[in-house]
Amino acid sequence: MAVHDGHLDLDGLEAGAPGSAALTDRFGRPLHDLRISVTDRCNFRCQYCMPKEIFGPDFAFLPRNEILSFEEIERVARIAASLGVRKFRLTGGEPLLRAELPKLIEMISAIPDTEIALTTNATLLASQAEALATAGLDRVTVSLDSIDDAVFRSMNDMDFPVAMVLEGIDAATAAGLGPVKVNAVVRKGVNDHTLIDLARHFRGSDHIVRFIEFMDVGSTNGWRLDEVLPASELVALIDAEFPLEPVDPNYEGEVAQRYRYRDGAGEIGFITSVTQPFCGSCSRARISAEGQIYTCLFATEGSDLRSKLRDGTSDEELTTLLAGIWRARTDRYSELRSEATDELGERPRVEMSYIGG
Ligand code: SAM
Ligand code: SF4
Ligand code: SF4
């Protein structure tokens, strides 16, 4: 059964038909989330994701005909829902660069018993929030690495100001998409001196800031372990300024460790992908804008769904195919990385801007 080597083989896979026993991978993990990248393009050039030196004017982004259409995405989403997926997240690149995104949201939000979220840099959110909400979007996660304007402009490397992101958050809240989760990637020596100010800015609001350990995704971002500020140190840093206490997870498999301010000023989270991996409960599959399915953020190869979507393969066969891919899954990259950083650091991996985070 060839599933993780780029080839899809329909023979010998059992159907993961709805109504049959719950679909789980080799480690017993269910398929619960599907992250859908709707474009590989972005208006930012965050050094840790799309460094300018690589993603410059000559970089070959995917041509239009190689990107899944809304109909193709909706078909995959519907099939994934029949296999147990309950949550979709649209991502990218920058998902709000994809024309007519509300139309796709309308199509996906019609799938019963599922919810749909969006991760965005929010630069285009102010103008689109209302349409996204009307189309059926349930929630928004906004990336904002620093509240310090100079640091933020330098981190996105395209001189976008913090104010634009804050306007996006306000618009999303006004449109009923709040409270918003605000994700900040932490890089030692780059933005760690501005994190307390970020926490302070959102304290007292319902928005939840979540600090993410800088991850070794892709092969172009020059990741170094010594740039990772361990979440345990971050918790101590914030706790010293604003005392914290832990909160139980909302649900099994929640990636962020939750804390609340002891004075009642709200909640904050830490995503410990590097220092305390959470592969054991990882229930996420990812599909790239061109229709490659990945069962791990750190995969070296995906499985090509697009050709199957375009060659007359039936829904039933596609369901069997997806179920087989999930059943064969043994990914636990971050746990393995903790055990052997050097070896794993050498493998070519898909880029974050391509797979969508
Ligand atoms: N452009 C959108 C945005 O930035 O929100 C969506 C796509 S982006 C790839 C999704 C998330 O991945 C963002 O929150 C971003 O900060 C995070 N990310 C990208 N590269 C990362 C890295 N090397 N380590 C940790 N998080 C990363
Ligand atoms: Fe663009 Fe998001 Fe990557 Fe930054 S993290 S370059 S905003 S895709
Ligand atoms: Fe999931 Fe892979 Fe991340 Fe582990 S490393 S939590 S398996 S995406």
JSON list of N, CA and C in Angstrom, two decimals, residues 298-348:
[
{"chain": "A", "resi": 298, "resn": "PHE", "atom": "N", "xyz": [5.64, 18.25, 9.06]},
{"chain": "A", "resi": 298, "resn": "PHE", "atom": "CA", "xyz": [7.05, 18.10, 8.73]},
{"chain": "A", "resi": 298, "resn": "PHE", "atom": "C", "xyz": [7.29, 17.03, 7.68]},
{"chain": "A", "resi": 299, "resn": "ALA", "atom": "N", "xyz": [6.24, 16.70, 6.94]},
{"chain": "A", "resi": 299, "resn": "ALA", "atom": "CA", "xyz": [6.36, 15.64, 5.94]},
{"chain": "A", "resi": 299, "resn": "ALA", "atom": "C", "xyz": [7.37, 16.03, 4.87]},
{"chain": "A", "resi": 300, "resn": "THR", "atom": "N", "xyz": [8.02, 15.04, 4.32]},
{"chain": "A", "resi": 300, "resn": "THR", "atom": "CA", "xyz": [8.92, 15.30, 3.19]},
{"chain": "A", "resi": 300, "resn": "THR", "atom": "C", "xyz": [8.16, 15.16, 1.88]},
{"chain": "A", "resi": 301, "resn": "GLU", "atom": "N", "xyz": [7.12, 14.36, 1.88]},
{"chain": "A", "resi": 301, "resn": "GLU", "atom": "CA", "xyz": [6.32, 14.17, 0.67]},
{"chain": "A", "resi": 301, "resn": "GLU", "atom": "C", "xyz": [4.85, 14.02, 1.02]},
{"chain": "A", "resi": 302, "resn": "GLY", "atom": "N", "xyz": [4.00, 14.43, 0.07]},
{"chain": "A", "resi": 302, "resn": "GLY", "atom": "CA", "xyz": [2.57, 14.23, 0.26]},
{"chain": "A", "resi": 302, "resn": "GLY", "atom": "C", "xyz": [2.05, 13.21, -0.72]},
{"chain": "A", "resi": 303, "resn": "SER", "atom": "N", "xyz": [0.73, 13.11, -0.79]},
{"chain": "A", "resi": 303, "resn": "SER", "atom": "CA", "xyz": [0.10, 12.22, -1.76]},
{"chain": "A", "resi": 303, "resn": "SER", "atom": "C", "xyz": [-0.78, 13.08, -2.66]},
{"chain": "A", "resi": 304, "resn": "ASP", "atom": "N", "xyz": [-0.66, 12.86, -3.94]},
{"chain": "A", "resi": 304, "resn": "ASP", "atom": "CA", "xyz": [-1.33, 13.71, -4.92]},
{"chain": "A", "resi": 304, "resn": "ASP", "atom": "C", "xyz": [-2.82, 13.37, -5.04]},
{"chain": "A", "resi": 305, "resn": "LEU", "atom": "N", "xyz": [-3.65, 14.25, -4.52]},
{"chain": "A", "resi": 305, "resn": "LEU", "atom": "CA", "xyz": [-5.11, 14.04, -4.64]},
{"chain": "A", "resi": 305, "resn": "LEU", "atom": "C", "xyz": [-5.65, 14.69, -5.91]},
{"chain": "A", "resi": 306, "resn": "ARG", "atom": "N", "xyz": [-4.97, 15.77, -6.36]},
{"chain": "A", "resi": 306, "resn": "ARG", "atom": "CA", "xyz": [-5.51, 16.55, -7.47]},
{"chain": "A", "resi": 306, "resn": "ARG", "atom": "C", "xyz": [-5.73, 15.68, -8.71]},
{"chain": "A", "resi": 307, "resn": "SER", "atom": "N", "xyz": [-4.76, 14.83, -9.04]},
{"chain": "A", "resi": 307, "resn": "SER", "atom": "CA", "xyz": [-4.93, 14.02, -10.25]},
{"chain": "A", "resi": 307, "resn": "SER", "atom": "C", "xyz": [-6.15, 13.12, -10.10]},
{"chain": "A", "resi": 308, "resn": "LYS", "atom": "N", "xyz": [-6.38, 12.64, -8.88]},
{"chain": "A", "resi": 308, "resn": "LYS", "atom": "CA", "xyz": [-7.56, 11.78, -8.65]},
{"chain": "A", "resi": 308, "resn": "LYS", "atom": "C", "xyz": [-8.85, 12.59, -8.76]},
{"chain": "A", "resi": 309, "resn": "LEU", "atom": "N", "xyz": [-8.78, 13.85, -8.30]},
{"chain": "A", "resi": 309, "resn": "LEU", "atom": "CA", "xyz": [-9.98, 14.70, -8.38]},
{"chain": "A", "resi": 309, "resn": "LEU", "atom": "C", "xyz": [-10.32, 15.01, -9.84]},
{"chain": "A", "resi": 310, "resn": "ARG", "atom": "N", "xyz": [-9.30, 14.94, -10.69]},
{"chain": "A", "resi": 310, "resn": "ARG", "atom": "CA", "xyz": [-9.49, 15.37, -12.09]},
{"chain": "A", "resi": 310, "resn": "ARG", "atom": "C", "xyz": [-9.56, 14.22, -13.08]},
{"chain": "A", "resi": 311, "resn": "ASP", "atom": "N", "xyz": [-9.43, 12.96, -12.60]},
{"chain": "A", "resi": 311, "resn": "ASP", "atom": "CA", "xyz": [-9.41, 11.87, -13.59]},
{"chain": "A", "resi": 311, "resn": "ASP", "atom": "C", "xyz": [-10.64, 10.97, -13.51]},
{"chain": "A", "resi": 312, "resn": "GLY", "atom": "N", "xyz": [-11.70, 11.47, -12.89]},
{"chain": "A", "resi": 312, "resn": "GLY", "atom": "CA", "xyz": [-12.93, 10.70, -12.88]},
{"chain": "A", "resi": 312, "resn": "GLY", "atom": "C", "xyz": [-13.05, 9.72, -11.71]},
{"chain": "A", "resi": 313, "resn": "THR", "atom": "N", "xyz": [-12.09, 9.76, -10.79]},
{"chain": "A", "resi": 313, "resn": "THR", "atom": "CA", "xyz": [-12.18, 8.91, -9.60]},
{"chain": "A", "resi": 313, "resn": "THR", "atom": "C", "xyz": [-13.47, 9.26, -8.83]},
{"chain": "A", "resi": 314, "resn": "SER", "atom": "N", "xyz": [-14.19, 8.24, -8.40]},
{"chain": "A", "resi": 314, "resn": "SER", "atom": "CA", "xyz": [-15.48, 8.49, -7.74]},
{"chain": "A", "resi": 314, "resn": "SER", "atom": "C", "xyz": [-15.29, 8.93, -6.29]},
{"chain": "A", "resi": 315, "resn": "ASP", "atom": "N", "xyz": [-16.34, 9.48, -5.71]},
{"chain": "A", "resi": 315, "resn": "ASP", "atom": "CA", "xyz": [-16.30, 9.88, -4.29]},
{"chain": "A", "resi": 315, "resn": "ASP", "atom": "C", "xyz": [-15.96, 8.68, -3.42]},
{"chain": "A", "resi": 316, "resn": "GLU", "atom": "N", "xyz": [-16.55, 7.55, -3.77]},
{"chain": "A", "resi": 316, "resn": "GLU", "atom": "CA", "xyz": [-16.34, 6.34, -2.98]},
{"chain": "A", "resi": 316, "resn": "GLU", "atom": "C", "xyz": [-14.85, 5.94, -2.98]},
{"chain": "A", "resi": 317, "resn": "GLU", "atom": "N", "xyz": [-14.26, 6.00, -4.18]},
{"chain": "A", "resi": 317, "resn": "GLU", "atom": "CA", "xyz": [-12.84, 5.65, -4.29]},
{"chain": "A", "resi": 317, "resn": "GLU", "atom": "C", "xyz": [-11.97, 6.66, -3.55]},
{"chain": "A", "resi": 318, "resn": "LEU", "atom": "N", "xyz": [-12.35, 7.93, -3.65]},
{"chain": "A", "resi": 318, "resn": "LEU", "atom": "CA", "xyz": [-11.57, 8.96, -2.94]},
{"chain": "A", "resi": 318, "resn": "LEU", "atom": "C", "xyz": [-11.66, 8.76, -1.43]},
{"chain": "A", "resi": 319, "resn": "THR", "atom": "N", "xyz": [-12.83, 8.36, -0.97]},
{"chain": "A", "resi": 319, "resn": "THR", "atom": "CA", "xyz": [-13.02, 8.11, 0.46]},
{"chain": "A", "resi": 319, "resn": "THR", "atom": "C", "xyz": [-12.11, 6.97, 0.91]},
{"chain": "A", "resi": 320, "resn": "THR", "atom": "N", "xyz": [-12.08, 5.94, 0.10]},
{"chain": "A", "resi": 320, "resn": "THR", "atom": "CA", "xyz": [-11.22, 4.78, 0.40]},
{"chain": "A", "resi": 320, "resn": "THR", "atom": "C", "xyz": [-9.75, 5.19, 0.44]},
{"chain": "A", "resi": 321, "resn": "LEU", "atom": "N", "xyz": [-9.40, 6.03, -0.51]},
{"chain": "A", "resi": 321, "resn": "LEU", "atom": "CA", "xyz": [-8.02, 6.50, -0.62]},
{"chain": "A", "resi": 321, "resn": "LEU", "atom": "C", "xyz": [-7.61, 7.30, 0.62]},
{"chain": "A", "resi": 322, "resn": "LEU", "atom": "N", "xyz": [-8.44, 8.27, 0.99]},
{"chain": "A", "resi": 322, "resn": "LEU", "atom": "CA", "xyz": [-8.12, 9.11, 2.15]},
{"chain": "A", "resi": 322, "resn": "LEU", "atom": "C", "xyz": [-8.06, 8.28, 3.42]},
{"chain": "A", "resi": 323, "resn": "ALA", "atom": "N", "xyz": [-9.02, 7.37, 3.55]},
{"chain": "A", "resi": 323, "resn": "ALA", "atom": "CA", "xyz": [-9.05, 6.52, 4.74]},
{"chain": "A", "resi": 323, "resn": "ALA", "atom": "C", "xyz": [-7.76, 5.71, 4.81]},
{"chain": "A", "resi": 324, "resn": "GLY", "atom": "N", "xyz": [-7.31, 5.21, 3.68]},
{"chain": "A", "resi": 324, "resn": "GLY", "atom": "CA", "xyz": [-6.10, 4.40, 3.65]},
{"chain": "A", "resi": 324, "resn": "GLY", "atom": "C", "xyz": [-4.87, 5.21, 4.03]},
{"chain": "A", "resi": 325, "resn": "ILE", "atom": "N", "xyz": [-4.83, 6.44, 3.55]},
{"chain": "A", "resi": 325, "resn": "ILE", "atom": "CA", "xyz": [-3.69, 7.31, 3.88]},
{"chain": "A", "resi": 325, "resn": "ILE", "atom": "C", "xyz": [-3.65, 7.53, 5.40]},
{"chain": "A", "resi": 326, "resn": "TRP", "atom": "N", "xyz": [-4.84, 7.79, 5.97]},
{"chain": "A", "resi": 326, "resn": "TRP", "atom": "CA", "xyz": [-4.86, 8.06, 7.42]},
{"chain": "A", "resi": 326, "resn": "TRP", "atom": "C", "xyz": [-4.52, 6.81, 8.22]},
{"chain": "A", "resi": 327, "resn": "ARG", "atom": "N", "xyz": [-5.08, 5.68, 7.79]},
{"chain": "A", "resi": 327, "resn": "ARG", "atom": "CA", "xyz": [-4.82, 4.43, 8.53]},
{"chain": "A", "resi": 327, "resn": "ARG", "atom": "C", "xyz": [-3.34, 4.07, 8.57]},
{"chain": "A", "resi": 328, "resn": "ALA", "atom": "N", "xyz": [-2.63, 4.42, 7.50]},
{"chain": "A", "resi": 328, "resn": "ALA", "atom": "CA", "xyz": [-1.21, 4.03, 7.40]},
{"chain": "A", "resi": 328, "resn": "ALA", "atom": "C", "xyz": [-0.29, 5.01, 8.14]},
{"chain": "A", "resi": 329, "resn": "ARG", "atom": "N", "xyz": [-0.88, 6.07, 8.70]},
{"chain": "A", "resi": 329, "resn": "ARG", "atom": "CA", "xyz": [-0.08, 7.17, 9.26]},
{"chain": "A", "resi": 329, "resn": "ARG", "atom": "C", "xyz": [0.70, 6.76, 10.51]},
{"chain": "A", "resi": 330, "resn": "THR", "atom": "N", "xyz": [1.98, 7.10, 10.49]},
{"chain": "A", "resi": 330, "resn": "THR", "atom": "CA", "xyz": [2.80, 6.83, 11.68]},
{"chain": "A", "resi": 330, "resn": "THR", "atom": "C", "xyz": [3.58, 8.08, 12.10]},
{"chain": "A", "resi": 331, "resn": "ASP", "atom": "N", "xyz": [3.20, 9.25, 11.58]},
{"chain": "A", "resi": 331, "resn": "ASP", "atom": "CA", "xyz": [3.99, 10.47, 11.84]},
{"chain": "A", "resi": 331, "resn": "ASP", "atom": "C", "xyz": [4.05, 10.84, 13.32]},
{"chain": "A", "resi": 332, "resn": "ARG", "atom": "N", "xyz": [5.24, 11.23, 13.74]},
{"chain": "A", "resi": 332, "resn": "ARG", "atom": "CA", "xyz": [5.42, 11.84, 15.06]},
{"chain": "A", "resi": 332, "resn": "ARG", "atom": "C", "xyz": [6.75, 12.59, 15.03]},
{"chain": "A", "resi": 333, "resn": "TYR", "atom": "N", "xyz": [6.86, 13.44, 14.03]},
{"chain": "A", "resi": 333, "resn": "TYR", "atom": "CA", "xyz": [8.13, 14.10, 13.76]},
{"chain": "A", "resi": 333, "resn": "TYR", "atom": "C", "xyz": [8.69, 14.85, 14.97]},
{"chain": "A", "resi": 334, "resn": "SER", "atom": "N", "xyz": [7.83, 15.65, 15.62]},
{"chain": "A", "resi": 334, "resn": "SER", "atom": "CA", "xyz": [8.36, 16.51, 16.69]},
{"chain": "A", "resi": 334, "resn": "SER", "atom": "C", "xyz": [8.88, 15.68, 17.86]},
{"chain": "A", "resi": 335, "resn": "GLU", "atom": "N", "xyz": [8.23, 14.55, 18.11]},
{"chain": "A", "resi": 335, "resn": "GLU", "atom": "CA", "xyz": [8.74, 13.68, 19.18]},
{"chain": "A", "resi": 335, "resn": "GLU", "atom": "C", "xyz": [10.08, 13.11, 18.78]},
{"chain": "A", "resi": 336, "resn": "LEU", "atom": "N", "xyz": [10.19, 12.70, 17.52]},
{"chain": "A", "resi": 336, "resn": "LEU", "atom": "CA", "xyz": [11.47, 12.15, 17.05]},
{"chain": "A", "resi": 336, "resn": "LEU", "atom": "C", "xyz": [12.55, 13.21, 17.06]},
{"chain": "A", "resi": 337, "resn": "ARG", "atom": "N", "xyz": [12.17, 14.46, 16.72]},
{"chain": "A", "resi": 337, "resn": "ARG", "atom": "CA", "xyz": [13.13, 15.55, 16.71]},
{"chain": "A", "resi": 337, "resn": "ARG", "atom": "C", "xyz": [13.72, 15.76, 18.10]},
{"chain": "A", "resi": 338, "resn": "SER", "atom": "N", "xyz": [12.85, 15.66, 19.09]},
{"chain": "A", "resi": 338, "resn": "SER", "atom": "CA", "xyz": [13.33, 15.84, 20.47]},
{"chain": "A", "resi": 338, "resn": "SER", "atom": "C", "xyz": [14.36, 14.79, 20.82]},
{"chain": "A", "resi": 339, "resn": "GLU", "atom": "N", "xyz": [14.20, 13.63, 20.19]},
{"chain": "A", "resi": 339, "resn": "GLU", "atom": "CA", "xyz": [15.13, 12.54, 20.51]},
{"chain": "A", "resi": 339, "resn": "GLU", "atom": "C", "xyz": [16.42, 12.66, 19.72]},
{"chain": "A", "resi": 340, "resn": "ALA", "atom": "N", "xyz": [16.36, 13.24, 18.50]},
{"chain": "A", "resi": 340, "resn": "ALA", "atom": "CA", "xyz": [17.53, 13.24, 17.62]},
{"chain": "A", "resi": 340, "resn": "ALA", "atom": "C", "xyz": [17.54, 14.45, 16.70]},
{"chain": "A", "resi": 341, "resn": "THR", "atom": "N", "xyz": [17.76, 15.62, 17.23]},
{"chain": "A", "resi": 341, "resn": "THR", "atom": "CA", "xyz": [17.67, 16.86, 16.45]},
{"chain": "A", "resi": 341, "resn": "THR", "atom": "C", "xyz": [18.57, 16.86, 15.21]},
{"chain": "A", "resi": 342, "resn": "ASP", "atom": "N", "xyz": [19.80, 16.44, 15.36]},
{"chain": "A", "resi": 342, "resn": "ASP", "atom": "CA", "xyz": [20.76, 16.60, 14.26]},
{"chain": "A", "resi": 342, "resn": "ASP", "atom": "C", "xyz": [20.36, 15.86, 13.00]},
{"chain": "A", "resi": 343, "resn": "GLU", "atom": "N", "xyz": [20.07, 14.57, 13.17]},
{"chain": "A", "resi": 343, "resn": "GLU", "atom": "CA", "xyz": [19.73, 13.75, 12.01]},
{"chain": "A", "resi": 343, "resn": "GLU", "atom": "C", "xyz": [18.54, 14.32, 11.25]},
{"chain": "A", "resi": 344, "resn": "LEU", "atom": "N", "xyz": [17.46, 14.66, 12.00]},
{"chain": "A", "resi": 344, "resn": "LEU", "atom": "CA", "xyz": [16.24, 15.08, 11.34]},
{"chain": "A", "resi": 344, "resn": "LEU", "atom": "C", "xyz": [16.38, 16.44, 10.70]},
{"chain": "A", "resi": 345, "resn": "GLY", "atom": "N", "xyz": [17.28, 17.26, 11.22]},
{"chain": "A", "resi": 345, "resn": "GLY", "atom": "CA", "xyz": [17.46, 18.60, 10.69]},
{"chain": "A", "resi": 345, "resn": "GLY", "atom": "C", "xyz": [17.90, 18.62, 9.23]},
{"chain": "A", "resi": 346, "resn": "GLU", "atom": "N", "xyz": [18.43, 17.53, 8.75]},
{"chain": "A", "resi": 346, "resn": "GLU", "atom": "CA", "xyz": [18.99, 17.49, 7.40]},
{"chain": "A", "resi": 346, "resn": "GLU", "atom": "C", "xyz": [17.95, 17.18, 6.32]},
{"chain": "A", "resi": 347, "resn": "ARG", "atom": "N", "xyz": [16.77, 16.70, 6.68]},
{"chain": "A", "resi": 347, "resn": "ARG", "atom": "CA", "xyz": [15.84, 16.25, 5.65]},
{"chain": "A", "resi": 347, "resn": "ARG", "atom": "C", "xyz": [15.19, 17.42, 4.93]},
{"chain": "A", "resi": 348, "resn": "PRO", "atom": "N", "xyz": [14.99, 17.32, 3.59]},
{"chain": "A", "resi": 348, "resn": "PRO", "atom": "CA", "xyz": [14.24, 18.38, 2.91]},
{"chain": "A", "resi": 348, "resn": "PRO", "atom": "C", "xyz": [12.78, 18.27, 3.29]}
]
